[in-house]
XYZ file of C-alpha atoms in Angstrom:
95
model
C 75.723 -69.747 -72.754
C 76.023 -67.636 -69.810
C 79.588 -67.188 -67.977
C 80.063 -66.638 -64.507
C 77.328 -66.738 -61.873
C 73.773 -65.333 -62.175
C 72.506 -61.943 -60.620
C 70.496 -62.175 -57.607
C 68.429 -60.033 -55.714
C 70.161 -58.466 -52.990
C 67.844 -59.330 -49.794
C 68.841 -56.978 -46.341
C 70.267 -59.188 -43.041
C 67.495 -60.446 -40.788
C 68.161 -57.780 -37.951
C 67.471 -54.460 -40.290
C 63.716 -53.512 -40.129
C 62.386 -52.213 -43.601
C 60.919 -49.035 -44.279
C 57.119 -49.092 -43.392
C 54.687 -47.411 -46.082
C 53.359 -44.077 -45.356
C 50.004 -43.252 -45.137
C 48.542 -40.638 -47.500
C 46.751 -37.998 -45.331
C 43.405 -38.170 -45.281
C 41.904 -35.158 -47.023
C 39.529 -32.745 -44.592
C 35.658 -32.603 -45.563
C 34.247 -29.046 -45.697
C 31.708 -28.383 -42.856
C 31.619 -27.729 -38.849
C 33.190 -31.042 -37.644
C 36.166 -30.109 -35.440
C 38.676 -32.883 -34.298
C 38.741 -33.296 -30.758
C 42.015 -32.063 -28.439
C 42.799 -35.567 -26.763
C 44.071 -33.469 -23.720
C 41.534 -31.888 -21.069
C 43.839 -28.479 -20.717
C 43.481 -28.187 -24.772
C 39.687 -28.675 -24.484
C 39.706 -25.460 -21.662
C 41.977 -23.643 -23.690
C 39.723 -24.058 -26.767
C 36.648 -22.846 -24.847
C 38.584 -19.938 -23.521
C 39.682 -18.974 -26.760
C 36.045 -19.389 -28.344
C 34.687 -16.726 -25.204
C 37.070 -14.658 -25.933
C 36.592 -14.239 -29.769
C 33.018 -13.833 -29.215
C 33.491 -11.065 -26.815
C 35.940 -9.042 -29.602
C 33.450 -9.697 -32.437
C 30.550 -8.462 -29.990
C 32.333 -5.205 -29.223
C 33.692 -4.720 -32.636
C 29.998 -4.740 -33.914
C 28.886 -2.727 -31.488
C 31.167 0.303 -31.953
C 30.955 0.129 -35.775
C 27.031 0.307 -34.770
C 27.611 3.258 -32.756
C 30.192 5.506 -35.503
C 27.259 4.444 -37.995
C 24.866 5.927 -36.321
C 27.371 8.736 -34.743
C 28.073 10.006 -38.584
C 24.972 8.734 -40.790
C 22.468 11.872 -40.774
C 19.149 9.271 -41.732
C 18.492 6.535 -38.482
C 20.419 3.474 -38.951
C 18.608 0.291 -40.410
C 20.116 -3.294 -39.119
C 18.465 -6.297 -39.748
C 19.360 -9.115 -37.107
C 18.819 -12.684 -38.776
C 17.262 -15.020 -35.784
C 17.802 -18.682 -35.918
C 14.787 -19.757 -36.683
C 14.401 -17.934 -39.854
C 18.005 -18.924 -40.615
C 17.873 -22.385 -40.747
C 14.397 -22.155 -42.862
C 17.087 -19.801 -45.338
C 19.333 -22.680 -45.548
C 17.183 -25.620 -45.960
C 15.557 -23.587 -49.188
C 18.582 -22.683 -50.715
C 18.978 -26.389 -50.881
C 16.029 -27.192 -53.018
């Protein structure tokens, strides 16, 4: 027989909010989906930032092009992929 009073569960006052469960984060797919800026000023600074990285790649290309050619004593070979051909690339690597 049991002495003295039984254990209960200690329960918090009714003015102390619990904790709330967190949320696991959600894990990023692989491919071109971007999330959206919600703010207009990130959405221009994104755009500004995309010109401008195109412009450096352009003239990064173009003066590797030109010390190619510059130091290569045969003519200089590129081969420029066009979209078209790209995409038909792509859809039989698939298959």
């Amino acid at each position: 027989m049991p002495q003295g009073k039984t254990k209960i569960k200690v329960q918090l006052p009714k003015g102390v909010k619990q904790k709330q469960k967190q949320q696991k984060k959600q894990v990023l797919r692989k491919g071109p989906t971007t999330i959206a800026p919600k703010k207009a000023r990130l959405v221009e600074a994104a755009k500004w930032k995309q010109g401008l990285s195109r412009q450096l790649h352009a003239s990064i290309e173009e003066k590797a092009v030109s010390r190619a050619t510059s130091s290569e004593a045969t003519s200089l070979r590129l081969l420029k992929v066009s979209t078209s051909s790209g995409s038909k690339a792509k859809s039989n690597k698939k298959k």
